[in-house]
Short mmCIF file of C-alpha atoms and ligand atoms in Angstrom, two decimals:
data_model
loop_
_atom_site.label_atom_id
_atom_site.label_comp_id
_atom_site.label_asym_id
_atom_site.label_seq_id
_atom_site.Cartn_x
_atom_site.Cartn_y
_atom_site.Cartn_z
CA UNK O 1 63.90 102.59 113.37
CA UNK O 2 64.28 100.09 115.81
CA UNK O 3 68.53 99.71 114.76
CA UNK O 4 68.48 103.46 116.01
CA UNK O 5 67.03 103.01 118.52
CA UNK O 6 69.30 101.08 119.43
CA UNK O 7 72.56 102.98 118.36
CA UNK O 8 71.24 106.01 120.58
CA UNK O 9 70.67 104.00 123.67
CA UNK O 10 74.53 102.13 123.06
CA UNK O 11 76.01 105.76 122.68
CA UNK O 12 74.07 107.17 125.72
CA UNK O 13 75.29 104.10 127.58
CA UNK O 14 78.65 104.40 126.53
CA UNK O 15 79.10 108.25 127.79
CA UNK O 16 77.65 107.55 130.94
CA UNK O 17 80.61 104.87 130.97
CA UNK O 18 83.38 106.92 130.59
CA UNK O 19 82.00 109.62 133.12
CA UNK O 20 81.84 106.89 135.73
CA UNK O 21 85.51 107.35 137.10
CA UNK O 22 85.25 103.40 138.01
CA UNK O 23 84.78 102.70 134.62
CA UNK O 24 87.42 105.20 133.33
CA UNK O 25 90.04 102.58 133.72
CA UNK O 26 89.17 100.29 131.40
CA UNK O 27 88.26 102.89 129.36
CA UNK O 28 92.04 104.20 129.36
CA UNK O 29 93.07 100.50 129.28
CA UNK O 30 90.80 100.63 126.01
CA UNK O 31 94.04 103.72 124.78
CA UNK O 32 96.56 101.61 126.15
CA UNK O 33 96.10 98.67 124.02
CA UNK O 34 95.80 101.28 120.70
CA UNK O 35 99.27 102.76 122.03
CA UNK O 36 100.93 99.57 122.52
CA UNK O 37 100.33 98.73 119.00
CA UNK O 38 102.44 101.93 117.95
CA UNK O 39 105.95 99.97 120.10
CA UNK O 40 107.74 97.22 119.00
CA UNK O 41 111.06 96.67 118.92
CA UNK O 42 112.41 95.49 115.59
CA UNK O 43 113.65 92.03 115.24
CA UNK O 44 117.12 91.79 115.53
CA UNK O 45 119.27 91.22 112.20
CA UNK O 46 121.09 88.28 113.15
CA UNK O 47 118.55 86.21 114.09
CA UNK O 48 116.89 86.86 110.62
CA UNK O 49 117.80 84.11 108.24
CA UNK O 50 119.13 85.29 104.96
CA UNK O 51 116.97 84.37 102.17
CA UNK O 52 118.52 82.14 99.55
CA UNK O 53 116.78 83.33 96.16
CA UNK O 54 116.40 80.21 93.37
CA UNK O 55 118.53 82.57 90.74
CA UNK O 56 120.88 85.85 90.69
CA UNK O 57 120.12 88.62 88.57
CA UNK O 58 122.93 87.84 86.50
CA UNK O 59 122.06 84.20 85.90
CA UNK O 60 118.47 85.18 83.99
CA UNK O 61 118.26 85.30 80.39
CA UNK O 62 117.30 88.15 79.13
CA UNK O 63 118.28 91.28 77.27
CA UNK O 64 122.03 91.88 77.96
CA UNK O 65 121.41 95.38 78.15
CA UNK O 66 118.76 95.19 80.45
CA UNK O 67 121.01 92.93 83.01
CA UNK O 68 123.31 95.21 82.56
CA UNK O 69 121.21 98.45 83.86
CA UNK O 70 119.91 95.76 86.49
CA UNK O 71 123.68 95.10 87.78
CA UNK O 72 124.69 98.65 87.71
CA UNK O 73 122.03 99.69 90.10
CA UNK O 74 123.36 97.40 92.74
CA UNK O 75 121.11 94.83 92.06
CA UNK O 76 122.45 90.76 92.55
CA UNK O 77 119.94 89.09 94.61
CA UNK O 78 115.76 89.23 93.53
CA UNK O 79 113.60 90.14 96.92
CA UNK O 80 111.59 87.15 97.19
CA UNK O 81 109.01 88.86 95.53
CA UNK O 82 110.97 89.26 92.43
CA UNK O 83 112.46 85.62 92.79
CA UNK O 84 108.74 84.15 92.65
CA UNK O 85 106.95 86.74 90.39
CA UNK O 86 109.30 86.82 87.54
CA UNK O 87 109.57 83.51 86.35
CA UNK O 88 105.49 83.64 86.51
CA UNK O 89 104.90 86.88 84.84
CA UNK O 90 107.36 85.88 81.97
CA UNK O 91 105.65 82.91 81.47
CA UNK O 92 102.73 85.25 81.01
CA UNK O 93 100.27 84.53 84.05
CA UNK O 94 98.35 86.70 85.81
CA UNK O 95 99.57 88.06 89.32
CA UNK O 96 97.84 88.45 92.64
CA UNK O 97 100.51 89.75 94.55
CA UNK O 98 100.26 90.64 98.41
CA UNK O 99 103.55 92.53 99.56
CA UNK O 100 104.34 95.26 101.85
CA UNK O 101 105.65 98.32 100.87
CA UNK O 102 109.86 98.08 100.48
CA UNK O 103 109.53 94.73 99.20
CA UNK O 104 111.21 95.46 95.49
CA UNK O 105 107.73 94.86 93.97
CA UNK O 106 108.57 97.49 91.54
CA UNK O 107 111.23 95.81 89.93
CA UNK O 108 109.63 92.17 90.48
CA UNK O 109 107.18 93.91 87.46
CA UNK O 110 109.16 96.31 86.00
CA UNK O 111 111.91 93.61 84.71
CA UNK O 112 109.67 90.88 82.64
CA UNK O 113 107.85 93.56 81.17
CA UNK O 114 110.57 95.08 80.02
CA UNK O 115 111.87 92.36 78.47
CA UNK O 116 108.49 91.49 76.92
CA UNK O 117 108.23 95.01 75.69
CA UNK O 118 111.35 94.57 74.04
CA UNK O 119 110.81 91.01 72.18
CA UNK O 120 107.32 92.33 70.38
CA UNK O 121 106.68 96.57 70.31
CA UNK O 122 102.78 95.68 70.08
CA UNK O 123 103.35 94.38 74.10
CA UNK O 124 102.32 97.71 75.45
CA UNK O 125 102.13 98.26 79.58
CA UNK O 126 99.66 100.34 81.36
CA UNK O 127 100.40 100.43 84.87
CA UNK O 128 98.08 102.55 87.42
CA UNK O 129 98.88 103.83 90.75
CA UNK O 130 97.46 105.64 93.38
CA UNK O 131 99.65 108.85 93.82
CA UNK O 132 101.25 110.89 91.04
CA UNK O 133 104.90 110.42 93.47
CA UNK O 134 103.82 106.69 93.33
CA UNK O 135 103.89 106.76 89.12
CA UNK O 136 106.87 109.43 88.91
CA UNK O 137 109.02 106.73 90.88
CA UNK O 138 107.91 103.63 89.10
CA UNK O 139 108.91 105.88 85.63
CA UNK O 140 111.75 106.94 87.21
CA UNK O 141 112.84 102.98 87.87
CA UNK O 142 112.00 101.99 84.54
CA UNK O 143 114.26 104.76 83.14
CA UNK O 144 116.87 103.03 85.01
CA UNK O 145 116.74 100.08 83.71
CA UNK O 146 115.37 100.42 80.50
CA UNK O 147 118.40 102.60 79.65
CA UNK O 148 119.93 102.53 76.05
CA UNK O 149 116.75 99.94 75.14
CA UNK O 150 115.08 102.56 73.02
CA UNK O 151 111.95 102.15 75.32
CA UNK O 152 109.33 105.10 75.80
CA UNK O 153 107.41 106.06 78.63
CA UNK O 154 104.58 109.04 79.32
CA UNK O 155 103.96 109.90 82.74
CA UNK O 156 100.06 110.52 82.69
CA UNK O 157 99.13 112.66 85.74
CA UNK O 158 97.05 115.70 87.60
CA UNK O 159 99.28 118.66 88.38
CA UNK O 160 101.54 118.34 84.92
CA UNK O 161 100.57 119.63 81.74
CA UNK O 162 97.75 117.42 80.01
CA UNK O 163 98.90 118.52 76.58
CA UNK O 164 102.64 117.63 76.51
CA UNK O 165 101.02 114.10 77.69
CA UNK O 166 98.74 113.99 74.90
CA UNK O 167 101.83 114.95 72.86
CA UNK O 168 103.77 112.12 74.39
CA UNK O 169 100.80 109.52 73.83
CA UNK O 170 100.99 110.59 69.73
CA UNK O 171 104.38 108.94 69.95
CA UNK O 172 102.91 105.35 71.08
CA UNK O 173 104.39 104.87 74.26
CA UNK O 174 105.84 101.30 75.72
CA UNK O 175 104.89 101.98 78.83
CA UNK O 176 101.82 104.59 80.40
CA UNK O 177 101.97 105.14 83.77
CA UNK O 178 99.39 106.89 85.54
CA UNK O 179 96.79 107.92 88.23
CA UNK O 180 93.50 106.51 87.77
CA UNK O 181 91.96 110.24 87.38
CA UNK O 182 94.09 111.14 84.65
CA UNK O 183 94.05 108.50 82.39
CA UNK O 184 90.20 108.49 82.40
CA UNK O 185 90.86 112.34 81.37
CA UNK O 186 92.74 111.26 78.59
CA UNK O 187 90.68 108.50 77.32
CA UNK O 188 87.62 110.33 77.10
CA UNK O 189 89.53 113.25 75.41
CA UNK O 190 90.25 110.62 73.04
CA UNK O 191 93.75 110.69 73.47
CA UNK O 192 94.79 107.42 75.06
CA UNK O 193 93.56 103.94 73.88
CA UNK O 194 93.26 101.78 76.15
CA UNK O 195 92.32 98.11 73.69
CA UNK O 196 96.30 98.78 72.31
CA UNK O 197 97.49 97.69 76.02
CA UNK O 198 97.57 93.88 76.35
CA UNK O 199 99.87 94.25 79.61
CA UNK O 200 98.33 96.30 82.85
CA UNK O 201 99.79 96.20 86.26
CA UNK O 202 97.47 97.73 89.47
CA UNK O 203 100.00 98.76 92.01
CA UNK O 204 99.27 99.57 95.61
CA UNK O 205 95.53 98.56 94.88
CA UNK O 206 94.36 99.12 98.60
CA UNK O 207 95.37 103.02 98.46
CA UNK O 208 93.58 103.19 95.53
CA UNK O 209 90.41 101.83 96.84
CA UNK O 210 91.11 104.36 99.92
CA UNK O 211 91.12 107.28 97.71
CA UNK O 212 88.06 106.64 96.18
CA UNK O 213 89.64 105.33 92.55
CA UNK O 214 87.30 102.21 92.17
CA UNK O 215 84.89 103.55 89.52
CA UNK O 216 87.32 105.04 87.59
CA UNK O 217 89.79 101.47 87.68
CA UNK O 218 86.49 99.50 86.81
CA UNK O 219 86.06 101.63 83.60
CA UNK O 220 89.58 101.77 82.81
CA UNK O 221 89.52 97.84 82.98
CA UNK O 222 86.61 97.67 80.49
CA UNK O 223 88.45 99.51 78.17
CA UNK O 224 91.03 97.32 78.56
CA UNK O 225 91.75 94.40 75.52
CA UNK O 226 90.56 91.28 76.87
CA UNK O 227 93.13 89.20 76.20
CA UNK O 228 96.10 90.25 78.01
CA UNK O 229 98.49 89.99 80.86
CA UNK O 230 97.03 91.27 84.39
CA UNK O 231 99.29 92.31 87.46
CA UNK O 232 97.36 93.09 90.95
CA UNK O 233 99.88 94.20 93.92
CA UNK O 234 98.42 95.21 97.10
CA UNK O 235 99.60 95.01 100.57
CA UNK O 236 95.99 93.80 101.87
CA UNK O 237 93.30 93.10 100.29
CA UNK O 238 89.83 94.48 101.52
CA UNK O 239 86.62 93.79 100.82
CA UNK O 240 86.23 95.94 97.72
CA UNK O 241 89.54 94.76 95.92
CA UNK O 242 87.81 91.30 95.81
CA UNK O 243 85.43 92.19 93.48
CA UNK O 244 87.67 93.82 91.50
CA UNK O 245 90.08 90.79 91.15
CA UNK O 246 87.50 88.38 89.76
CA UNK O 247 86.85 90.83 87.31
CA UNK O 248 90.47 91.78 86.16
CA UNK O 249 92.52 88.31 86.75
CA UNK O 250 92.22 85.29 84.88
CA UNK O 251 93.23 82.05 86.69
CA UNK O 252 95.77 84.64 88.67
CA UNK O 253 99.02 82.76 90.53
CA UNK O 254 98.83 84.54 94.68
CA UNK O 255 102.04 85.88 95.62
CA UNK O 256 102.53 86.81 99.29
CA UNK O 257 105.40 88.18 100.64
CA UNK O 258 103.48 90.21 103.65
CA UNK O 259 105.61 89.24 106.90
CA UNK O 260 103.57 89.76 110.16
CA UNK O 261 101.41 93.48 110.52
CA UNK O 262 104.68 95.88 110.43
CA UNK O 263 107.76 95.87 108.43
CA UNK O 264 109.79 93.79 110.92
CA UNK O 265 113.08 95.97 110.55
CA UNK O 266 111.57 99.13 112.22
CA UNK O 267 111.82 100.04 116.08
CA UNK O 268 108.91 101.48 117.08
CA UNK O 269 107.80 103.36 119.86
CA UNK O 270 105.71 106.19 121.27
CA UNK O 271 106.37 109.91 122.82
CA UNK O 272 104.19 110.81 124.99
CA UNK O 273 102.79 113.96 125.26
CA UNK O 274 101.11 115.37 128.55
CA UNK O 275 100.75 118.97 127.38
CA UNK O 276 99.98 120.11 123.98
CA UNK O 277 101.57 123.00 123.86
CA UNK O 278 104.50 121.44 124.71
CA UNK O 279 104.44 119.35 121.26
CA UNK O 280 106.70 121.27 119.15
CA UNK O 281 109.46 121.52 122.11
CA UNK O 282 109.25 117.64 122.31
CA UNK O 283 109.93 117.60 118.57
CA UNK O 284 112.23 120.14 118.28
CA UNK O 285 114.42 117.84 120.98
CA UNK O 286 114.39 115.19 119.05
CA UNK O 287 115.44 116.79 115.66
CA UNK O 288 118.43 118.45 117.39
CA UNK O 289 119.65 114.45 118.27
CA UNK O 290 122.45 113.73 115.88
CA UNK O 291 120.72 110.45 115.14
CA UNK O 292 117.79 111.79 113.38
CA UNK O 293 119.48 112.78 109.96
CA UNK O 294 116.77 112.28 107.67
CA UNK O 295 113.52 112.45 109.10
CA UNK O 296 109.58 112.21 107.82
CA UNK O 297 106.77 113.86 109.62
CA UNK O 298 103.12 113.18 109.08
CA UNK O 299 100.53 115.66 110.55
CA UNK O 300 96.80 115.07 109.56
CA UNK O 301 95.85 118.43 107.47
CA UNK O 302 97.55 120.38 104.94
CA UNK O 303 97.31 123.19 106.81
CA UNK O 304 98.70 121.75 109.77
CA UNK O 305 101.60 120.11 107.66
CA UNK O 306 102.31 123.98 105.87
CA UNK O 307 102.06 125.17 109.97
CA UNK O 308 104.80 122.86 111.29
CA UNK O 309 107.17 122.93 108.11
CA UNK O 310 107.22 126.71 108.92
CA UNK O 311 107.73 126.69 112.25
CA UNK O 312 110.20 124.18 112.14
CA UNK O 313 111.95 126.29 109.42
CA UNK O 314 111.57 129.11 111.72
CA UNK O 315 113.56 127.13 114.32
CA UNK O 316 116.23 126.84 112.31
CA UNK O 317 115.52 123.61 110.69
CA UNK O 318 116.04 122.76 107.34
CA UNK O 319 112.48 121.42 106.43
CA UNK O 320 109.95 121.74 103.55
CA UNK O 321 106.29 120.09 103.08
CA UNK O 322 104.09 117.93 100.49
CA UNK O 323 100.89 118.09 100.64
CA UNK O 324 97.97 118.43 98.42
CA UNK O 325 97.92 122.31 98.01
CA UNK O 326 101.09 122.17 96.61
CA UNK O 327 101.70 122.48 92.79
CA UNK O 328 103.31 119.21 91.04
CA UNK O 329 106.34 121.04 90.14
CA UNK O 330 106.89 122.17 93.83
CA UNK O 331 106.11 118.77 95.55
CA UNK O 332 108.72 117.52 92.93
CA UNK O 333 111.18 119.94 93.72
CA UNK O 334 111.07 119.72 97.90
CA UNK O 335 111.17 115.94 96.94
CA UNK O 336 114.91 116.20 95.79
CA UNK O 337 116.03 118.16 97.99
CA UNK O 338 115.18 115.42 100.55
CA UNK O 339 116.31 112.89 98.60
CA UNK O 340 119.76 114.71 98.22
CA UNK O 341 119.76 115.38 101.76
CA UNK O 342 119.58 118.84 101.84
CA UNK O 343 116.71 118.73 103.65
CA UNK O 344 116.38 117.43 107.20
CA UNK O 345 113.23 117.31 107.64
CA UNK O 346 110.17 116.52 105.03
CA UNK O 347 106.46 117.32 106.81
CA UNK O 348 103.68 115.32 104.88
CA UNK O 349 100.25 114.30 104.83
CA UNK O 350 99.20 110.70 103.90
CA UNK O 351 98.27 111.15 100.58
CA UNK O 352 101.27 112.84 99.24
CA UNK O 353 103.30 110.53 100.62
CA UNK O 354 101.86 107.48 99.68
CA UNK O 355 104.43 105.04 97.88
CA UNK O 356 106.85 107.30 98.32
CA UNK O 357 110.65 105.78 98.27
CA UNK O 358 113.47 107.96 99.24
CA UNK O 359 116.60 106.26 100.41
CA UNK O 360 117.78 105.98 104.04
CA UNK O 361 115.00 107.87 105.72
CA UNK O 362 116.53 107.62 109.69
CA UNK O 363 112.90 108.22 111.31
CA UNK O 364 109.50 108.41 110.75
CA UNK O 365 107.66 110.67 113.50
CA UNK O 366 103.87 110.37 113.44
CA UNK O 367 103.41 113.88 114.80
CA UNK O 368 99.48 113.65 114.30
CA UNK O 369 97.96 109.72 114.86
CA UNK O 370 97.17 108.20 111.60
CA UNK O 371 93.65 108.03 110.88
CA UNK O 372 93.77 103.83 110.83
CA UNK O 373 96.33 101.45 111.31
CA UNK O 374 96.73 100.58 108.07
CA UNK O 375 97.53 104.37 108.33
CA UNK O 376 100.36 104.03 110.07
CA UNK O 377 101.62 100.90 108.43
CA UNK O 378 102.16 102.42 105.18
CA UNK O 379 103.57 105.46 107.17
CA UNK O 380 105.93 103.78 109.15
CA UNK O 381 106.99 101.66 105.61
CA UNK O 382 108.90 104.68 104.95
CA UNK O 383 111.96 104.05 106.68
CA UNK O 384 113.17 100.52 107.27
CA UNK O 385 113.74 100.60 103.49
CA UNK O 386 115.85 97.68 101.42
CA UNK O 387 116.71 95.55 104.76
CA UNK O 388 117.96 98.95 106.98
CA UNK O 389 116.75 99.62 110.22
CA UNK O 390 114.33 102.52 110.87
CA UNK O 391 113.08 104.33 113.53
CA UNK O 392 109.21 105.33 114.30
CA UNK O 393 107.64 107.48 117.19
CA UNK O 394 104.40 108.13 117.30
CA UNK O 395 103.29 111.10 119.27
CA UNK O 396 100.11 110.49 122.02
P1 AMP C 1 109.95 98.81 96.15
O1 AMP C 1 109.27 97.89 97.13
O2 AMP C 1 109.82 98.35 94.75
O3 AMP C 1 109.51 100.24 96.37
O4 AMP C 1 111.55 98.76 96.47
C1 AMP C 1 112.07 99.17 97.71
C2 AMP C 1 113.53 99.55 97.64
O5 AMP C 1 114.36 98.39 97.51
C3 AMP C 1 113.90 100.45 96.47
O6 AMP C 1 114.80 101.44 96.93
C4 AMP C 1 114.60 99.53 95.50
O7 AMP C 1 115.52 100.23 94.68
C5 AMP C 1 115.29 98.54 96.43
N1 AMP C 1 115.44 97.20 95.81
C6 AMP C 1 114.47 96.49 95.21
N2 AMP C 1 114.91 95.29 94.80
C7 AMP C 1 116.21 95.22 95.15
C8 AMP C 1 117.24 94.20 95.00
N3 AMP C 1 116.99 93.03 94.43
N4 AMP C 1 118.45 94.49 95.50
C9 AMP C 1 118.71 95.67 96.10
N5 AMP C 1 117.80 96.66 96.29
C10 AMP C 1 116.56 96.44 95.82
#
């Protein structure tokens, strides 16, 4: 009673504040300081020192095959997330690994579990992830380099038919990647056993928690074998994930590759906006700027996000939009035609484009604030991609 109490009188305070045009100041100095945090310029290449990983790709011994299909996507020197984690996770330790998006976790996971899938067929991965574009691209990179290696993967989740997964499971997978929300689906249809998988990664744990996936992990991970390898990647770890790690990771080794709050290879910086209105023209400007080739726009609501694709489409730009309204098999296809560049423009909300890793995006324009600033890190994580320079505006 008393607490609001309280609360009522801080509120009532706090408008009287901001009516007080004396006070208005530091109110607005209050907006400053939240602006400022959307600038920074990023740091410059050269004064970057290169990091000097302990061992090339080419130098590790494993499966020829599977250096090979490393090699031939470009790969030579591990991230120094891969340069730490895989010597750990083929020894067979548990992970705790804190990295920002862009930081080649995939593969840092993806590699000694292939190769420990391919020494023993019982060493079955589960890996979970937050977004179904999240799971599709983590299959998609262990098709790459699991090539010619005989290994099997099902891709279990929403928006893609249940049954041809259940079909797919029949065959004993290697690998099951999913979203939490599907793979519960399937286990309680009796379809997917989860004591056959002795290997489970947790990838991008914090979006997870953000969507609201932590009773359905916790069940999944009692389901889970007990003995068995454990892999938690997150680029923070709140509150909530705590819990979950004492539970899931035994005697885990910490990884962190996180450097400062934003990716430091991304300029960012703010467009300011006096009249609303006048948004779209101040958007439209920039997109007709030769520089801005490839370019990803968040807006808040998938409404808004369907709104400004068409506009923009109406304006002559070549854009599309992913958002949650939108059926897996047309996310999927406006999702290539970014990738291949046919698209200039991609309009998304934060959910469908969580994890999402498309090659050489020029900008990221925050055309509706993010609702936190972990928001807009993960936003802004878009570009800057595999050591290249991006660009992000916000709009305020
Ligand atoms: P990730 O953080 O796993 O989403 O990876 C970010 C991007 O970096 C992806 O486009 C990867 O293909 C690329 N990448 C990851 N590791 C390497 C590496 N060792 N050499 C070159 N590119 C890499």
């Amino acid at each position: 009673m008393q607490e609001k109490a309280f609360k009522f009188n801080y509120s009532f305070k706090n408008r009287r504040r901001n009516n007080n045009p004396r006070r208005r100041s530091s109110f607005n100095n209050q907006e400053e300081i939240q602006v400022s945090r959307y600038v920074k310029r990023s740091v410059e290449k050269v004064a970057k020192e290169e990091y000097i990983p302990k061992i090339l790709f080419s130098d590790l011994e494993i499966n020829s095959q599977l250096k090979n299909n490393i090699l031939n996507r470009g790969y030579v020197k591990p991230t120094p997330i891969q340069d730490q984690a895989i010597p750990i996770i083929s020894e067979g330790k548990d992970i705790l690994g804190i990295a920002n998006t862009g930081t080649g976790k995939t593969a840092s996971f993806l590699i000694p579990l292939i190769e420990k899938a391919l020494k023993n067929k019982n060493e079955r991965v589960l890996i979970m992830a937050p977004t179904r574009e999240l799971a599709l691209q983590i299959i998609d990179d262990l098709k790459l380099f699991s090539k010619s290696l005989g290994i099997y993967s099902v891709a279990c989740i929403g928006g893609l038919s249940i049954r041809e997964q259940i079909f797919g499971l029949r065959r004993n997978p290697d690998f099951v990647i999913g979203t939490p929300g599907r793979l519960k689906d399937l286990v309680n249809r009796k379809c997917l056993n989860l004591s056959r998988f002795p290997n489970v990664v947790l990838d991008e744990v914090d979006r997870m928690l953000d969507m609201g996936f932590i009773n359905d992990i916790k069940y999944l991970i009692s389901l889970l074998p007990a003995k068995r390898q454990s892999l938690f990647f997150s680029a923070t770890v709140p509150q909530e994930a705590d819990n979950l790690i004492k539970g899931f990771l035994n005697n885990p080794i910490k990884i962190s590759v996180k450097s400062g709050d934003t990716a430091e290879n991304i300029d960012q910086d703010i467009v300011r906006v006096k009249d609303k209105s006048k948004k779209i023209e101040s958007l439209h400007d920039l997109l007709i700027k030769d520089e801005f080739k490839k370019v990803l726009i968040f807006g808040r609501t998938k409404r808004g996000v369907e709104g400004l694709s068409r506009t923009l489409q109406e304006r002559g730009f070549k854009a599309g939009s992913i958002h949650g309204d939108k059926s897996q098999s047309k996310r999927e296809r406006v999702l290539k035609l970014f990738k291949t560049n046919q698209l200039q423009t991609l309009v998304a909300t934060d959910v469908a484009a969580r994890g999402l890793d498309i090659a050489d995006i020029t900008h990221v324009i925050n055309y509706d604030l993010p609702a936190t600033y972990n928001d807009y890190i993960h936003r802004i994580g878009r570009t800057g991609r595999a050591n290249k320079t991006g660009k992000a505006l916000t709009f305020v």
